[in-house]
XYZ file of C-alpha atoms in Angstrom:
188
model
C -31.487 -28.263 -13.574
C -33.395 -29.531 -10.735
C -32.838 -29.230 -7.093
C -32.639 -33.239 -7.261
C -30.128 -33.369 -10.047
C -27.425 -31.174 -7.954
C -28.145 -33.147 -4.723
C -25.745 -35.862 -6.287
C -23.202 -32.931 -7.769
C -23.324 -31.486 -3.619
C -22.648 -35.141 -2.080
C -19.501 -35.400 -4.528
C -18.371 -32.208 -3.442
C -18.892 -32.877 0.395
C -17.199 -36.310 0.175
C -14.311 -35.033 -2.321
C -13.774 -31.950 0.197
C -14.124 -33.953 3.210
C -11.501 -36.596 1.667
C -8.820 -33.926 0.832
C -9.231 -34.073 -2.683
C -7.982 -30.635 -3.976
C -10.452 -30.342 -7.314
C -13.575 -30.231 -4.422
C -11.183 -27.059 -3.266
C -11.198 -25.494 -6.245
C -15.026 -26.536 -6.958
C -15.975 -25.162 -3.346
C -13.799 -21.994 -3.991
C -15.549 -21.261 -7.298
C -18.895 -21.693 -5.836
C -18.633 -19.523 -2.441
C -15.538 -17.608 -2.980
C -17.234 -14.971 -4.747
C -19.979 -14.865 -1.797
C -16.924 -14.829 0.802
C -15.403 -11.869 -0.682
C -18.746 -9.628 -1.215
C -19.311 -10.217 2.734
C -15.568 -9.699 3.388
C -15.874 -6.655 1.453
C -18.881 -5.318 2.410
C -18.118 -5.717 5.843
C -14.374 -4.145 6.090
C -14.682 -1.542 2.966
C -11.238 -2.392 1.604
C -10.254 -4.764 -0.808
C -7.410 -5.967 0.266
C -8.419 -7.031 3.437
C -11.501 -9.131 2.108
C -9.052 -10.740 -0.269
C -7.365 -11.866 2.733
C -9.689 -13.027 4.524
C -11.182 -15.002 1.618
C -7.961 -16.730 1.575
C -7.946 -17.322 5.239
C -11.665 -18.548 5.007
C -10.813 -21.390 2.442
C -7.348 -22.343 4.553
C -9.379 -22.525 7.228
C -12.162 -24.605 6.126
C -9.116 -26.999 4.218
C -7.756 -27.539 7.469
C -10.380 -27.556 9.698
C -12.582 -29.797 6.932
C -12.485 -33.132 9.220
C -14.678 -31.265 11.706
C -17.304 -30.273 8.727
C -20.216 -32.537 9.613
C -22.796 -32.535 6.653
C -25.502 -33.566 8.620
C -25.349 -30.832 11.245
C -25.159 -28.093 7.773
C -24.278 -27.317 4.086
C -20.912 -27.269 2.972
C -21.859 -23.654 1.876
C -23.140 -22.078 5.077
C -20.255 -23.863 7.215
C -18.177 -21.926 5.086
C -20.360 -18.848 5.202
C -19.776 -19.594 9.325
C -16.378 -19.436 9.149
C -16.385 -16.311 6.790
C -18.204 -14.377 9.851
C -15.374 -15.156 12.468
C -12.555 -13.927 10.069
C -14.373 -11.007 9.108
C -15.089 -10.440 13.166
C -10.579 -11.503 13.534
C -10.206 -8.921 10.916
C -12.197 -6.027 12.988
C -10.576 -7.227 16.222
C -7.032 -6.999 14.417
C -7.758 -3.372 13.369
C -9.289 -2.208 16.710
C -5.666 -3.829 18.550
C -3.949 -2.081 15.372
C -5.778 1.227 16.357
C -5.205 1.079 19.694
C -1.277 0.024 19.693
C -0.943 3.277 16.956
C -2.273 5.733 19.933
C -0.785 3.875 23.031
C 2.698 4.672 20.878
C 1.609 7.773 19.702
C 0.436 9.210 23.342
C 4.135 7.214 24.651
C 6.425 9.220 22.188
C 4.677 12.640 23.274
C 5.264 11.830 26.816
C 8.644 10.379 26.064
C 11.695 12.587 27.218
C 14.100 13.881 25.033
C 16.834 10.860 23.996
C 20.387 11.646 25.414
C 23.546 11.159 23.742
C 24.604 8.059 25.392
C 21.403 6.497 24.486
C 22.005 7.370 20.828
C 25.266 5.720 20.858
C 23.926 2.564 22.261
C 20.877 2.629 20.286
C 23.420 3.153 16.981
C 25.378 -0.374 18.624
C 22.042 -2.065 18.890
C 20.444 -1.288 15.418
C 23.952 -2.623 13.644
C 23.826 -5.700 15.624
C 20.079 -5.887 14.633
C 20.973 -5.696 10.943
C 22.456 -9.159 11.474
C 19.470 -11.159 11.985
C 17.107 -12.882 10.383
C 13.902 -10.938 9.258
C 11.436 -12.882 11.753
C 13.770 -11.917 14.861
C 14.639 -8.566 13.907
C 10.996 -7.221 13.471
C 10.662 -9.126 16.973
C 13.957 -7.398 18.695
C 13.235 -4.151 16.975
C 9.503 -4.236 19.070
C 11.024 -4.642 21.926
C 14.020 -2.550 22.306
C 13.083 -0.001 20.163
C 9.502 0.546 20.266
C 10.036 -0.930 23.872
C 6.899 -3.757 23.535
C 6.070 -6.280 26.067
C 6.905 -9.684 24.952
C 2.383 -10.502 24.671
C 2.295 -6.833 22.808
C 4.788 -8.390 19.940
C 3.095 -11.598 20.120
C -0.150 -9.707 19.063
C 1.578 -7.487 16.819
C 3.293 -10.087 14.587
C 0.782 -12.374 15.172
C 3.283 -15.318 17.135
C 2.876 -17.448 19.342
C 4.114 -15.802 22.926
C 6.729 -18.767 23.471
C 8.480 -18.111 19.844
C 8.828 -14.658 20.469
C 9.795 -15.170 23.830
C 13.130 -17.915 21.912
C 13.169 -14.804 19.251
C 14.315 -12.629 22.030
C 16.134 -15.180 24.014
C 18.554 -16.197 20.746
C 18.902 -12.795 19.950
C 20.204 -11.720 22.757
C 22.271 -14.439 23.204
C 23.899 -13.943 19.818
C 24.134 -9.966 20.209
C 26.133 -10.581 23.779
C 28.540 -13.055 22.148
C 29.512 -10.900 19.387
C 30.101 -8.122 21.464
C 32.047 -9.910 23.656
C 33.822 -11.294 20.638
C 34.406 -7.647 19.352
C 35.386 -6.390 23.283
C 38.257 -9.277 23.405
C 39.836 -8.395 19.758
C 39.643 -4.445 21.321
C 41.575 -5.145 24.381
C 44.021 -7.837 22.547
C-alpha cells in the first residue's frame, strides 16, 4: 500500500478521533499503543508502570482530543507528545515517592519513644478511623498517623488540596460527634 492510499485511512481516523467516535480509539490504540508502551517501558524499567501510563496516555489524548490540531502535527506524534510528559509525571511521582519514604524514614528515627497515653488515644483514633469510607481514611490516617501536611497528602493520594482539606474537615466533624455521642451515654 502506498503512502497515498493511507492518507485517506489517516483523515478518517483524525476526524473519527477528533469527533469522539470510540472505534478511531480503538484504531489509534492499536496503532501507537504498542509504541507507547515500548517508550513507557524502556524509559521506567517496570512493566507495570508503562502499562499505566499507556492507559493514562490514551485517557489523556480522549479527553484532551478537541485541542489535537492536525495541521500543527500527526495524530501519532501528538500522542507520542503526550507519552513523553507521562513518562516525565511518572519519574517525578517516584522521585516525590522516594523522597516522602526517607523524610518518614529519617522522622521515625528521630521520633521519641510513644508514651502510654498516646497509645490509648491513638487505639480511640484508629477505631473511629475504621468507620470511614476508604477515600477519607487513607486521608485521616496521613495525617494523624503518619502526621502529613494537608499539600503532603494531596501529593501522596494524588487529590486535589481542597478535597482533602473537606476529607479532613468531615472527618473530624463526624469523629467529634460520635465521641460526644459515646461521652453523653457514659455519663447518663
Amino acid at each position: 500500500m502506498s503512502a497515498a492510499d493511507s492518507e485517506p485511512a489517516d483523515d478518517a481516523l483524525v476526524a473519527g478521533f477528533r469527533a469522539g467516535d470510540d472505534r478511531a480509539l480503538r484504531e489509534a490504540y492499536a496503532r501507537w499503543g504498542p509504541l507507547v508502551f515500548r517508550l513507557a517501558l524502556r524509559s521506567l524499567g517496570d512493566r507495570t508502570d508503562a502499562e499505566d501510563v499507556t492507559q493514562q496516555v490514551f485517557i489523556s489524548a480522549w479527553r484532551g482530543r478537541a485541542g489535537f490540531d492536525p495541521a500543527r502535527s500527526a495524530l501519532g506524534a501528538w500522542i507520542v507528545g503526550i507519552t513523553r510528559h507521562r513518562i516525565a509525571d511518572a519519574h517525578e511521582a517516584r522521585a516525590r515517592h522516594r523522597r516522602l519514604g526517607d523524610s518518614l524514614a529519617a522522622e521515625a528515627v528521630a521520633s521519641p519513644p510513644v508514651q502510654d497515653d498516646d497509645l490509648a488515644e491513638r487505639a480511640m483514633v484508629a477505631e473511629e478511623l475504621e468507620r470511614l469510607e476508604p477515600v477519607p481514611q487513607r486521608v485521616m490516617r496521613l495525617a494523624f498517623f503518619d502526621q502529613l501536611s494537608h499539600t503532603e497528602i494531596a501529593e501522596t493520594l494524588d487529590l486535589p488540596i481542597g478535597t482533602v482539606k473537606s476529607h479532613i474537615r468531615r472527618s473530624l466533624m463526624r469523629m467529634r460527634t460520635r465521641w460526644e455521642v459515646d461521652d453523653g451515654a457514659h455519663r447518663a
